[in-house]
mmCIF file of C-alpha atoms in Angstrom:
data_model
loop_
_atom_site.group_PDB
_atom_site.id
_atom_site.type_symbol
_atom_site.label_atom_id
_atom_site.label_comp_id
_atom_site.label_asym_id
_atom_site.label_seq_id
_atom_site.Cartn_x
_atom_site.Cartn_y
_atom_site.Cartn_z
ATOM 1 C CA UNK A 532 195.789 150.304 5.885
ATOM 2 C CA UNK A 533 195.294 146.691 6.588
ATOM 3 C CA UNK A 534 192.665 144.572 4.803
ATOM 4 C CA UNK A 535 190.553 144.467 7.975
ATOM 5 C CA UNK A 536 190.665 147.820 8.588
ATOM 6 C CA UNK A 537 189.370 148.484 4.762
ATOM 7 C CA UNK A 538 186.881 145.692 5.508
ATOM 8 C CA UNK A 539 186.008 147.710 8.725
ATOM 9 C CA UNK A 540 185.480 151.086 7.249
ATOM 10 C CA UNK A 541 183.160 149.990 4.516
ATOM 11 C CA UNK A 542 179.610 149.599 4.966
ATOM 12 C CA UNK A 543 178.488 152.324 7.170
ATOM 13 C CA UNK A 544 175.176 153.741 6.701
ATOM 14 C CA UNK A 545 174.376 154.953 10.180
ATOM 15 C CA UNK A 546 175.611 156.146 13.516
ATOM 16 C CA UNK A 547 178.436 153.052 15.130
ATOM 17 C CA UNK A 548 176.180 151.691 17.964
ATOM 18 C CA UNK A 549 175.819 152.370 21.427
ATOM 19 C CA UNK A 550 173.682 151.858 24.016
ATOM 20 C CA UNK A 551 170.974 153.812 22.806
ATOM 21 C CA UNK A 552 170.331 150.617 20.983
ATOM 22 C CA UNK A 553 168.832 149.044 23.832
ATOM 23 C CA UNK A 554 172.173 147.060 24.945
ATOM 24 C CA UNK A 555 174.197 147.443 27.913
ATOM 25 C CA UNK A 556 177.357 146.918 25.825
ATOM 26 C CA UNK A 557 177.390 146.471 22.037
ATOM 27 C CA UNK A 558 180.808 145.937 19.887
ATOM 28 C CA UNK A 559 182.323 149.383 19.527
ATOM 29 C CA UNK A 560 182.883 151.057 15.720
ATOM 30 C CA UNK A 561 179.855 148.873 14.209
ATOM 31 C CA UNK A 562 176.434 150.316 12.748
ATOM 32 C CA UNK A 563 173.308 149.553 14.211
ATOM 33 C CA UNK A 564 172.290 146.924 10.967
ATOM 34 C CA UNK A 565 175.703 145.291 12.066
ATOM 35 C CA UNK A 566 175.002 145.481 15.993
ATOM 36 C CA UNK A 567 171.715 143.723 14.987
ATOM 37 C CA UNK A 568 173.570 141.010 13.020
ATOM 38 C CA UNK A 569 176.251 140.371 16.039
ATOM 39 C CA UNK A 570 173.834 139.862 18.588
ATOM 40 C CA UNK A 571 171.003 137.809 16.396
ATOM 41 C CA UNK A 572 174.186 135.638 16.589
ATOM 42 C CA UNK A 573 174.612 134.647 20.461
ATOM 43 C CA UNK A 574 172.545 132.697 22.770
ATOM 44 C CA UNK A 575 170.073 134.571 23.516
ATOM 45 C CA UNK A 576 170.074 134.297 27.265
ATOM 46 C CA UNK A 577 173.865 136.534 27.004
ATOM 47 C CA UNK A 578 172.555 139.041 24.817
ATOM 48 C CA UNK A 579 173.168 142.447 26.814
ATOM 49 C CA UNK A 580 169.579 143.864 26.543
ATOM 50 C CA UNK A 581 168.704 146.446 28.692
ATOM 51 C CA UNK A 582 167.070 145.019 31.882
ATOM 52 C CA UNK A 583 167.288 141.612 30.827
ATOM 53 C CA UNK A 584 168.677 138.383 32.288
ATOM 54 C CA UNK A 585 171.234 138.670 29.765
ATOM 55 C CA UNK A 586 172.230 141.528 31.117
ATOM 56 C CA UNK A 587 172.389 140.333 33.878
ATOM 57 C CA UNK A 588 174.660 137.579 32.956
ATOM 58 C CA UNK A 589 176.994 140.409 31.707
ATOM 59 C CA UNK A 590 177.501 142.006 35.108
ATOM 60 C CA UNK A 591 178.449 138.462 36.535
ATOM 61 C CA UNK A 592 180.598 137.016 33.903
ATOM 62 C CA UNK A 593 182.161 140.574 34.520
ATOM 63 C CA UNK A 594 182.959 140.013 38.098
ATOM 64 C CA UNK A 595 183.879 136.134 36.991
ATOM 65 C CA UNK A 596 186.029 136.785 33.760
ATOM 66 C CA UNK A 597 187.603 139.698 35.437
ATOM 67 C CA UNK A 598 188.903 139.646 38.866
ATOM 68 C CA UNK A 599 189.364 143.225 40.063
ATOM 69 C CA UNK A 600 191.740 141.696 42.322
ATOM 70 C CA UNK A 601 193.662 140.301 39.050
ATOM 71 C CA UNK A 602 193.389 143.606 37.627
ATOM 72 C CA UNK A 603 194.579 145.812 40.459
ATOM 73 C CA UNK A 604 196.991 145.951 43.355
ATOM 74 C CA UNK A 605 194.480 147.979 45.009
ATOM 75 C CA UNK A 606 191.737 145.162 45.335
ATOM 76 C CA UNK A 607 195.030 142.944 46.672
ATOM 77 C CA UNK A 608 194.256 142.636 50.481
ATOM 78 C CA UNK A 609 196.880 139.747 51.564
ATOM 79 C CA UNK A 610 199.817 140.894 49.909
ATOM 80 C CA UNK A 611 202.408 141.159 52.968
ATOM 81 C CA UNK A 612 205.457 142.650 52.000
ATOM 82 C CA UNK A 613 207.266 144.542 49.375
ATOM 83 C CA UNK A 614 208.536 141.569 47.806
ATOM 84 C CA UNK A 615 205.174 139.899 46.745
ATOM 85 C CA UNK A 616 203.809 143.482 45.468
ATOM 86 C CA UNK A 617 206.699 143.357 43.442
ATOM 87 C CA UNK A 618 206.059 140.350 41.893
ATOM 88 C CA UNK A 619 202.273 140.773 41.513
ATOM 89 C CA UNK A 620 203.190 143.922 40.074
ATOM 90 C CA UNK A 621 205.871 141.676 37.516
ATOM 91 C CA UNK A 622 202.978 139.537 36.483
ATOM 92 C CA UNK A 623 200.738 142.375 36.037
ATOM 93 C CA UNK A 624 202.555 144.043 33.862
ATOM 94 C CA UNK A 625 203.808 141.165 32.134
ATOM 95 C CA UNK A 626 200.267 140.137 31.295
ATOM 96 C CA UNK A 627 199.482 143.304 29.799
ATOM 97 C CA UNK A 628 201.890 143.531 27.892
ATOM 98 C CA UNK A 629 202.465 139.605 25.844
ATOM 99 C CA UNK A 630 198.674 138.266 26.614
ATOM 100 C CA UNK A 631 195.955 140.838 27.648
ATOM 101 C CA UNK A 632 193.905 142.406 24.667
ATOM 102 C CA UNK A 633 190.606 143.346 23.404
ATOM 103 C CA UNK A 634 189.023 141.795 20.197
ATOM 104 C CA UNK A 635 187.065 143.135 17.423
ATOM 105 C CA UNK A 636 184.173 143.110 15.556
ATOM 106 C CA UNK A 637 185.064 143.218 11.646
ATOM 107 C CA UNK A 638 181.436 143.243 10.342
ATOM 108 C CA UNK A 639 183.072 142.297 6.508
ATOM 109 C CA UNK A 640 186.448 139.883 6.605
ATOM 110 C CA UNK A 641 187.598 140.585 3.030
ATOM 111 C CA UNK A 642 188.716 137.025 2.931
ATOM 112 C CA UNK A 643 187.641 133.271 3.577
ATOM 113 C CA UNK A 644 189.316 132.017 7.083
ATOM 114 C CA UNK A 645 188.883 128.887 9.568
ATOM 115 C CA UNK A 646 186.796 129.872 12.915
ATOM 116 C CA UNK A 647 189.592 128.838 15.798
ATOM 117 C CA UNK A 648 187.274 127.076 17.999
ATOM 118 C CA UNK A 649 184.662 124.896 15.422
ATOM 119 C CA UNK A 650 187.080 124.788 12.929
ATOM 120 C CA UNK A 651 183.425 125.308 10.516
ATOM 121 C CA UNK A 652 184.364 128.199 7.667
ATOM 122 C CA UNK A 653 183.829 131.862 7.709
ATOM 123 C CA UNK A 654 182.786 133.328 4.092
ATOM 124 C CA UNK A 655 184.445 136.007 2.859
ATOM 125 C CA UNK A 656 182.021 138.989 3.339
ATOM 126 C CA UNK A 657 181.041 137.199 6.064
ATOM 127 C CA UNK A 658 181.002 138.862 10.248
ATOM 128 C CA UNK A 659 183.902 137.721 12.356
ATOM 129 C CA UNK A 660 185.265 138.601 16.083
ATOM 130 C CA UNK A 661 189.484 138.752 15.484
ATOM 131 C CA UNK A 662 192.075 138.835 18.208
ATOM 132 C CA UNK A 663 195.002 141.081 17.231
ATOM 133 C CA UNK A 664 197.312 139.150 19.385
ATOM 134 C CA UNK A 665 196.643 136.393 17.153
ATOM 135 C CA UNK A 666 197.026 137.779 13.942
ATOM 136 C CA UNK A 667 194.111 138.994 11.189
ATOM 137 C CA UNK A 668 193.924 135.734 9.678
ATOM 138 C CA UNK A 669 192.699 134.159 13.150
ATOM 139 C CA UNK A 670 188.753 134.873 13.048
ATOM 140 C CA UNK A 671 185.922 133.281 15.355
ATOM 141 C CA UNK A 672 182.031 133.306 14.681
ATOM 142 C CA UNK A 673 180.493 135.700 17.270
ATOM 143 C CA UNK A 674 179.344 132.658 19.289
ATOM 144 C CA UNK A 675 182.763 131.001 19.022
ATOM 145 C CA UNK A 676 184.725 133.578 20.969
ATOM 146 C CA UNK A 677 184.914 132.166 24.183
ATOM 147 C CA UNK A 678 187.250 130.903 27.074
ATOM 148 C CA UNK A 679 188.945 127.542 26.095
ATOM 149 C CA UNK A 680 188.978 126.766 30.240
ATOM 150 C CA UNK A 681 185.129 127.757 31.108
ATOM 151 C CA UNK A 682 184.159 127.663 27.185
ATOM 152 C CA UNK A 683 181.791 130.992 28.406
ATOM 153 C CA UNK A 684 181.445 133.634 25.862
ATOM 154 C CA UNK A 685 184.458 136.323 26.581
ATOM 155 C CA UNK A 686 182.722 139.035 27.872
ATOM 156 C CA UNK A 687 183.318 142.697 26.191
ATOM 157 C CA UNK A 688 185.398 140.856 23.645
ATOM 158 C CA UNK A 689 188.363 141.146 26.801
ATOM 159 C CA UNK A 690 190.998 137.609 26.308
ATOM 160 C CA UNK A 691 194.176 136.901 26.811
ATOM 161 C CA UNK A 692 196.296 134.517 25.125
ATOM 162 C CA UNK A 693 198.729 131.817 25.424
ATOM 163 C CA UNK A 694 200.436 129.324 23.253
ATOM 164 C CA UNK A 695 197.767 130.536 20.747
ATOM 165 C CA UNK A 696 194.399 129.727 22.633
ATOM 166 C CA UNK A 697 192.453 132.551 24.030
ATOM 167 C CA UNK A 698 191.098 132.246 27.357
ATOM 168 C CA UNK A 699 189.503 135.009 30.600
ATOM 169 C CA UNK A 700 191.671 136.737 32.474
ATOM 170 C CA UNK A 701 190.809 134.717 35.123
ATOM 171 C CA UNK A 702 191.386 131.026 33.848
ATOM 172 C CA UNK A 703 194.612 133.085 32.226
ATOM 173 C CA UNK A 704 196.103 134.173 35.724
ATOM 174 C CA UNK A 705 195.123 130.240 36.503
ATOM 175 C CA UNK A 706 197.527 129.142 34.170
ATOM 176 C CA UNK A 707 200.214 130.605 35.896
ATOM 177 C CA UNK A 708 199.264 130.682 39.574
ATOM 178 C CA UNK A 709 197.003 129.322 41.884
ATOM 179 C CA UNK A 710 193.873 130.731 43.007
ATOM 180 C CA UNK A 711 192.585 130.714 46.996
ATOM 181 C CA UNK A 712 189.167 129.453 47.084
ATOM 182 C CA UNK A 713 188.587 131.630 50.274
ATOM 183 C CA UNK A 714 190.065 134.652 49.336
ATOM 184 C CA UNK A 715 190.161 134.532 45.482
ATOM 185 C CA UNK A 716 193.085 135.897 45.126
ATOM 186 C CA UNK A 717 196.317 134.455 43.336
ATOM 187 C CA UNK A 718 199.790 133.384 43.738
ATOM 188 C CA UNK A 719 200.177 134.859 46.814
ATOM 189 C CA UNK A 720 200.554 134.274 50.310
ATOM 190 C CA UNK A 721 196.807 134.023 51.779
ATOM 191 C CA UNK A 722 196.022 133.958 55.732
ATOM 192 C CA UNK A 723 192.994 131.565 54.942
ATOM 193 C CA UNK A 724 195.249 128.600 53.612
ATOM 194 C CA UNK A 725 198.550 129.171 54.799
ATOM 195 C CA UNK A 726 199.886 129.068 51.299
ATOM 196 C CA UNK A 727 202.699 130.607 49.797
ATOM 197 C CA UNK A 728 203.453 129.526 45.875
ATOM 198 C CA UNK A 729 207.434 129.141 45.508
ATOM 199 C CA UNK A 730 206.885 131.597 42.203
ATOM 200 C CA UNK A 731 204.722 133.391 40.488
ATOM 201 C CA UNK A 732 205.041 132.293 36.883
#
């Protein structure tokens, strides 16, 4: 077992938290005393409280950060042919496999590390958000985990990565395609700009 998962599984005095802590969304596999501790940490105005603006700001960064359309050939309405499903489907998978990921919460980091973004240090015992892509020594305060394009907290914990800097799926898919303002769709051939990228990525 890793030295973040041992850091992880120590500590717990009561049930991981949920929503019955009066959160839309809360890290998964932490207590309530460490739930606490992770939120008292953001802005307060995008902490998920129930029936709150920051909830609120949750369900749009959602929609924002991810794209069903990114997400989905489904939600794709202007691809035209089989050729450009099979390259959406190419980048798709691609994505999900080198750069798409979920962080996590590790309420006890057994050692000292850098935060990536403010460079300021992280104590050993201290709460930290880690990216596995990244590695376990690559640790951000709570408030630190954000895009590196829109610099917005990364909703749900949800990145991807490139070249080592995390960033939503949306500024992500940026990197490698463009985006229709109209349609908000990407790298493909849209009937609202007459556009047609020569590749995808």
């Amino acid at each position: 077992m890793s030295s973040i998962a041992v850091a992880q599984s120590t500590g717990r005095t009561d049930a991981p938290g949920s929503i019955s802590h009066g959160y839309s969304w809360v890290p998964p596999g932490l207590t309530r005393l460490k739930v606490e501790e992770y939120m008292s940490q953001l802005p307060n105005h995008v902490v998920p409280r129930v029936n709150s603006n920051g909830e609120k700001f949750r369900e749009k960064q959602l929609m924002l950060q991810l794209p069903r359309q990114d997400l989905s050939l489904a939600y794709c309405k202007h691809l035209s042919n089989n050729v450009e499903r099979k390259l959406y489907e190419e980048f798709i998978n691609a994505r999900n496999e080198i750069a798409l990921d979920i962080g996590f919460v590790c309420p006890v980091i057994p050692n000292q590390m850098e935060c990536k973004k403010c460079r300021g240090v992280l104590e050993r015992n201290e709460m930290a958000v880690i990216a596995p892509k990244l590695g376990e020594s690559s640790g951000w305060h709570p408030a630190c985990f954000t895009c590196a394009t829109c610099e917005q907290l990364l909703i749900d914990l949800t990145y991807c990565v490139k070249d080592g800097i995390i960033y939503c799926e949306r500024h992500y898919a940026e990197l490698h395609k463009p985006r229709c303002n109209a349609c908000d769709e990407v790298g493909i051939f849209c009937l609202f700009t007459n556009f047609r990228p020569s590749k995808l990525y």
